[in-house]
């Protein structure tokens, strides 16, 4: 469900970081949830509010943008299929190749 997907989304990245994830910085690293149907918006906004309630410090803010899905541009070839190519540590991970390991986050 969308709610389950959003739970994984919030667990796998730092929504308090504006335009960065880990050591990577720039607008290409912004956090966003993009919906394709207006009926998804209430579920998304409720999820965002739930994340806001978890913030521990009053100056923390959720920087994840919520917008309708727009044009999608594929990444440069060198940035596609990152995990299949071995990610940061050169250890390929792909269900197509029979890998059943949990997804590693970098």
mmCIF file with all atom_site columns, C-alpha atoms in Angstrom:
data_model
loop_
_atom_site.group_PDB
_atom_site.id
_atom_site.type_symbol
_atom_site.label_atom_id
_atom_site.label_alt_id
_atom_site.label_comp_id
_atom_site.label_asym_id
_atom_site.label_entity_id
_atom_site.label_seq_id
_atom_site.pdbx_PDB_ins_code
_atom_site.Cartn_x
_atom_site.Cartn_y
_atom_site.Cartn_z
_atom_site.occupancy
_atom_site.B_iso_or_equiv
_atom_site.pdbx_formal_charge
_atom_site.auth_seq_id
_atom_site.auth_comp_id
_atom_site.auth_asym_id
_atom_site.auth_atom_id
_atom_site.pdbx_PDB_model_num
ATOM 1   C CA . UNK A 1 1   ? 0.000  0.000   0.000   1.00 0.00 ? 1   UNK A CA 1
ATOM 2   C CA . UNK A 1 2   ? 1.012  3.637   -0.294  1.00 0.00 ? 2   UNK A CA 1
ATOM 3   C CA . UNK A 1 3   ? 1.152  3.903   3.508   1.00 0.00 ? 3   UNK A CA 1
ATOM 4   C CA . UNK A 1 4   ? 3.573  0.978   3.714   1.00 0.00 ? 4   UNK A CA 1
ATOM 5   C CA . UNK A 1 5   ? 5.722  2.444   0.958   1.00 0.00 ? 5   UNK A CA 1
ATOM 6   C CA . UNK A 1 6   ? 5.875  5.774   2.788   1.00 0.00 ? 6   UNK A CA 1
ATOM 7   C CA . UNK A 1 7   ? 6.905  4.020   6.010   1.00 0.00 ? 7   UNK A CA 1
ATOM 8   C CA . UNK A 1 8   ? 9.886  2.498   4.202   1.00 0.00 ? 8   UNK A CA 1
ATOM 9   C CA . UNK A 1 9   ? 10.622 5.861   2.553   1.00 0.00 ? 9   UNK A CA 1
ATOM 10  C CA . UNK A 1 10  ? 10.815 7.691   5.902   1.00 0.00 ? 10  UNK A CA 1
ATOM 11  C CA . UNK A 1 11  ? 12.914 4.921   7.433   1.00 0.00 ? 11  UNK A CA 1
ATOM 12  C CA . UNK A 1 12  ? 15.503 4.942   4.632   1.00 0.00 ? 12  UNK A CA 1
ATOM 13  C CA . UNK A 1 13  ? 16.459 8.602   4.420   1.00 0.00 ? 13  UNK A CA 1
ATOM 14  C CA . UNK A 1 14  ? 16.848 11.738  6.516   1.00 0.00 ? 14  UNK A CA 1
ATOM 15  C CA . UNK A 1 15  ? 13.915 14.007  5.711   1.00 0.00 ? 15  UNK A CA 1
ATOM 16  C CA . UNK A 1 16  ? 15.442 16.732  7.919   1.00 0.00 ? 16  UNK A CA 1
ATOM 17  C CA . UNK A 1 17  ? 18.309 17.197  5.451   1.00 0.00 ? 17  UNK A CA 1
ATOM 18  C CA . UNK A 1 18  ? 17.644 19.802  2.809   1.00 0.00 ? 18  UNK A CA 1
ATOM 19  C CA . UNK A 1 19  ? 19.133 18.933  -0.584  1.00 0.00 ? 19  UNK A CA 1
ATOM 20  C CA . UNK A 1 20  ? 21.488 16.300  0.783   1.00 0.00 ? 20  UNK A CA 1
ATOM 21  C CA . UNK A 1 21  ? 21.665 12.671  1.808   1.00 0.00 ? 21  UNK A CA 1
ATOM 22  C CA . UNK A 1 22  ? 24.766 11.576  3.671   1.00 0.00 ? 22  UNK A CA 1
ATOM 23  C CA . UNK A 1 23  ? 27.788 13.302  2.148   1.00 0.00 ? 23  UNK A CA 1
ATOM 24  C CA . UNK A 1 24  ? 26.002 13.982  -1.158  1.00 0.00 ? 24  UNK A CA 1
ATOM 25  C CA . UNK A 1 25  ? 24.798 17.556  -1.568  1.00 0.00 ? 25  UNK A CA 1
ATOM 26  C CA . UNK A 1 26  ? 22.867 19.514  -4.171  1.00 0.00 ? 26  UNK A CA 1
ATOM 27  C CA . UNK A 1 27  ? 19.317 19.940  -5.413  1.00 0.00 ? 27  UNK A CA 1
ATOM 28  C CA . UNK A 1 28  ? 19.556 16.565  -7.171  1.00 0.00 ? 28  UNK A CA 1
ATOM 29  C CA . UNK A 1 29  ? 19.595 14.978  -3.677  1.00 0.00 ? 29  UNK A CA 1
ATOM 30  C CA . UNK A 1 30  ? 16.411 16.647  -2.481  1.00 0.00 ? 30  UNK A CA 1
ATOM 31  C CA . UNK A 1 31  ? 13.821 14.458  -0.859  1.00 0.00 ? 31  UNK A CA 1
ATOM 32  C CA . UNK A 1 32  ? 10.411 14.259  -2.483  1.00 0.00 ? 32  UNK A CA 1
ATOM 33  C CA . UNK A 1 33  ? 7.168  12.351  -2.694  1.00 0.00 ? 33  UNK A CA 1
ATOM 34  C CA . UNK A 1 34  ? 5.461  12.732  -6.058  1.00 0.00 ? 34  UNK A CA 1
ATOM 35  C CA . UNK A 1 35  ? 1.897  11.580  -6.574  1.00 0.00 ? 35  UNK A CA 1
ATOM 36  C CA . UNK A 1 36  ? 0.112  10.590  -9.761  1.00 0.00 ? 36  UNK A CA 1
ATOM 37  C CA . UNK A 1 37  ? -3.457 10.829  -8.487  1.00 0.00 ? 37  UNK A CA 1
ATOM 38  C CA . UNK A 1 38  ? -5.012 13.467  -6.212  1.00 0.00 ? 38  UNK A CA 1
ATOM 39  C CA . UNK A 1 39  ? -6.523 10.685  -4.090  1.00 0.00 ? 39  UNK A CA 1
ATOM 40  C CA . UNK A 1 40  ? -2.976 9.862   -2.923  1.00 0.00 ? 40  UNK A CA 1
ATOM 41  C CA . UNK A 1 41  ? -2.430 13.339  -1.460  1.00 0.00 ? 41  UNK A CA 1
ATOM 42  C CA . UNK A 1 42  ? -4.333 12.896  1.845   1.00 0.00 ? 42  UNK A CA 1
ATOM 43  C CA . UNK A 1 43  ? -2.385 9.692   2.595   1.00 0.00 ? 43  UNK A CA 1
ATOM 44  C CA . UNK A 1 44  ? 0.918  11.436  1.814   1.00 0.00 ? 44  UNK A CA 1
ATOM 45  C CA . UNK A 1 45  ? 0.111  14.549  3.861   1.00 0.00 ? 45  UNK A CA 1
ATOM 46  C CA . UNK A 1 46  ? -1.010 12.415  6.803   1.00 0.00 ? 46  UNK A CA 1
ATOM 47  C CA . UNK A 1 47  ? 2.294  10.544  6.607   1.00 0.00 ? 47  UNK A CA 1
ATOM 48  C CA . UNK A 1 48  ? 4.253  13.821  6.534   1.00 0.00 ? 48  UNK A CA 1
ATOM 49  C CA . UNK A 1 49  ? 2.362  15.026  9.610   1.00 0.00 ? 49  UNK A CA 1
ATOM 50  C CA . UNK A 1 50  ? 3.181  11.768  11.380  1.00 0.00 ? 50  UNK A CA 1
ATOM 51  C CA . UNK A 1 51  ? 6.870  12.320  10.647  1.00 0.00 ? 51  UNK A CA 1
ATOM 52  C CA . UNK A 1 52  ? 6.672  15.903  11.928  1.00 0.00 ? 52  UNK A CA 1
ATOM 53  C CA . UNK A 1 53  ? 5.330  14.620  15.247  1.00 0.00 ? 53  UNK A CA 1
ATOM 54  C CA . UNK A 1 54  ? 8.436  12.431  15.597  1.00 0.00 ? 54  UNK A CA 1
ATOM 55  C CA . UNK A 1 55  ? 10.847 15.377  15.377  1.00 0.00 ? 55  UNK A CA 1
ATOM 56  C CA . UNK A 1 56  ? 12.700 15.777  18.638  1.00 0.00 ? 56  UNK A CA 1
ATOM 57  C CA . UNK A 1 57  ? 13.889 19.377  18.382  1.00 0.00 ? 57  UNK A CA 1
ATOM 58  C CA . UNK A 1 58  ? 11.646 22.389  17.715  1.00 0.00 ? 58  UNK A CA 1
ATOM 59  C CA . UNK A 1 59  ? 13.950 23.729  14.977  1.00 0.00 ? 59  UNK A CA 1
ATOM 60  C CA . UNK A 1 60  ? 13.906 20.480  13.007  1.00 0.00 ? 60  UNK A CA 1
ATOM 61  C CA . UNK A 1 61  ? 11.811 20.550  9.866   1.00 0.00 ? 61  UNK A CA 1
ATOM 62  C CA . UNK A 1 62  ? 10.739 18.022  7.251   1.00 0.00 ? 62  UNK A CA 1
ATOM 63  C CA . UNK A 1 63  ? 12.281 19.173  3.958   1.00 0.00 ? 63  UNK A CA 1
ATOM 64  C CA . UNK A 1 64  ? 10.654 16.511  1.798   1.00 0.00 ? 64  UNK A CA 1
ATOM 65  C CA . UNK A 1 65  ? 8.718  18.159  -1.008  1.00 0.00 ? 65  UNK A CA 1
ATOM 66  C CA . UNK A 1 66  ? 5.273  16.857  -1.924  1.00 0.00 ? 66  UNK A CA 1
ATOM 67  C CA . UNK A 1 67  ? 4.221  17.611  -5.491  1.00 0.00 ? 67  UNK A CA 1
ATOM 68  C CA . UNK A 1 68  ? 2.317  16.115  -8.393  1.00 0.00 ? 68  UNK A CA 1
ATOM 69  C CA . UNK A 1 69  ? 4.522  13.873  -10.516 1.00 0.00 ? 69  UNK A CA 1
ATOM 70  C CA . UNK A 1 70  ? 5.868  15.718  -13.536 1.00 0.00 ? 70  UNK A CA 1
ATOM 71  C CA . UNK A 1 71  ? 8.306  14.961  -16.323 1.00 0.00 ? 71  UNK A CA 1
ATOM 72  C CA . UNK A 1 72  ? 10.798 12.237  -15.413 1.00 0.00 ? 72  UNK A CA 1
ATOM 73  C CA . UNK A 1 73  ? 14.334 12.277  -16.728 1.00 0.00 ? 73  UNK A CA 1
ATOM 74  C CA . UNK A 1 74  ? 16.469 9.166   -16.528 1.00 0.00 ? 74  UNK A CA 1
ATOM 75  C CA . UNK A 1 75  ? 19.842 9.466   -14.869 1.00 0.00 ? 75  UNK A CA 1
ATOM 76  C CA . UNK A 1 76  ? 23.029 9.303   -16.897 1.00 0.00 ? 76  UNK A CA 1
ATOM 77  C CA . UNK A 1 77  ? 23.928 5.712   -17.758 1.00 0.00 ? 77  UNK A CA 1
ATOM 78  C CA . UNK A 1 78  ? 26.751 5.674   -15.207 1.00 0.00 ? 78  UNK A CA 1
ATOM 79  C CA . UNK A 1 79  ? 24.224 6.401   -12.440 1.00 0.00 ? 79  UNK A CA 1
ATOM 80  C CA . UNK A 1 80  ? 21.608 3.824   -13.472 1.00 0.00 ? 80  UNK A CA 1
ATOM 81  C CA . UNK A 1 81  ? 21.284 0.411   -11.798 1.00 0.00 ? 81  UNK A CA 1
ATOM 82  C CA . UNK A 1 82  ? 23.657 1.477   -9.042  1.00 0.00 ? 82  UNK A CA 1
ATOM 83  C CA . UNK A 1 83  ? 23.179 -1.613  -6.873  1.00 0.00 ? 83  UNK A CA 1
ATOM 84  C CA . UNK A 1 84  ? 23.392 -4.018  -9.800  1.00 0.00 ? 84  UNK A CA 1
ATOM 85  C CA . UNK A 1 85  ? 26.742 -2.467  -10.710 1.00 0.00 ? 85  UNK A CA 1
ATOM 86  C CA . UNK A 1 86  ? 28.023 -2.992  -7.194  1.00 0.00 ? 86  UNK A CA 1
ATOM 87  C CA . UNK A 1 87  ? 27.278 0.312   -5.479  1.00 0.00 ? 87  UNK A CA 1
ATOM 88  C CA . UNK A 1 88  ? 29.966 1.961   -3.414  1.00 0.00 ? 88  UNK A CA 1
ATOM 89  C CA . UNK A 1 89  ? 31.654 -1.258  -2.340  1.00 0.00 ? 89  UNK A CA 1
ATOM 90  C CA . UNK A 1 90  ? 31.629 -3.201  -5.610  1.00 0.00 ? 90  UNK A CA 1
ATOM 91  C CA . UNK A 1 91  ? 29.329 -5.965  -4.354  1.00 0.00 ? 91  UNK A CA 1
ATOM 92  C CA . UNK A 1 92  ? 26.577 -6.333  -6.950  1.00 0.00 ? 92  UNK A CA 1
ATOM 93  C CA . UNK A 1 93  ? 23.025 -6.789  -5.729  1.00 0.00 ? 93  UNK A CA 1
ATOM 94  C CA . UNK A 1 94  ? 20.196 -7.668  -8.100  1.00 0.00 ? 94  UNK A CA 1
ATOM 95  C CA . UNK A 1 95  ? 17.100 -9.845  -7.820  1.00 0.00 ? 95  UNK A CA 1
ATOM 96  C CA . UNK A 1 96  ? 17.428 -10.475 -11.552 1.00 0.00 ? 96  UNK A CA 1
ATOM 97  C CA . UNK A 1 97  ? 20.798 -12.116 -10.853 1.00 0.00 ? 97  UNK A CA 1
ATOM 98  C CA . UNK A 1 98  ? 19.330 -14.190 -8.022  1.00 0.00 ? 98  UNK A CA 1
ATOM 99  C CA . UNK A 1 99  ? 20.396 -12.020 -5.098  1.00 0.00 ? 99  UNK A CA 1
ATOM 100 C CA . UNK A 1 100 ? 17.968 -12.241 -2.203  1.00 0.00 ? 100 UNK A CA 1
ATOM 101 C CA . UNK A 1 101 ? 19.961 -10.170 0.312   1.00 0.00 ? 101 UNK A CA 1
ATOM 102 C CA . UNK A 1 102 ? 18.126 -7.306  2.013   1.00 0.00 ? 102 UNK A CA 1
ATOM 103 C CA . UNK A 1 103 ? 18.720 -3.998  0.246   1.00 0.00 ? 103 UNK A CA 1
ATOM 104 C CA . UNK A 1 104 ? 21.826 -2.289  1.575   1.00 0.00 ? 104 UNK A CA 1
ATOM 105 C CA . UNK A 1 105 ? 21.663 1.433   2.139   1.00 0.00 ? 105 UNK A CA 1
ATOM 106 C CA . UNK A 1 106 ? 24.709 3.521   1.419   1.00 0.00 ? 106 UNK A CA 1
#
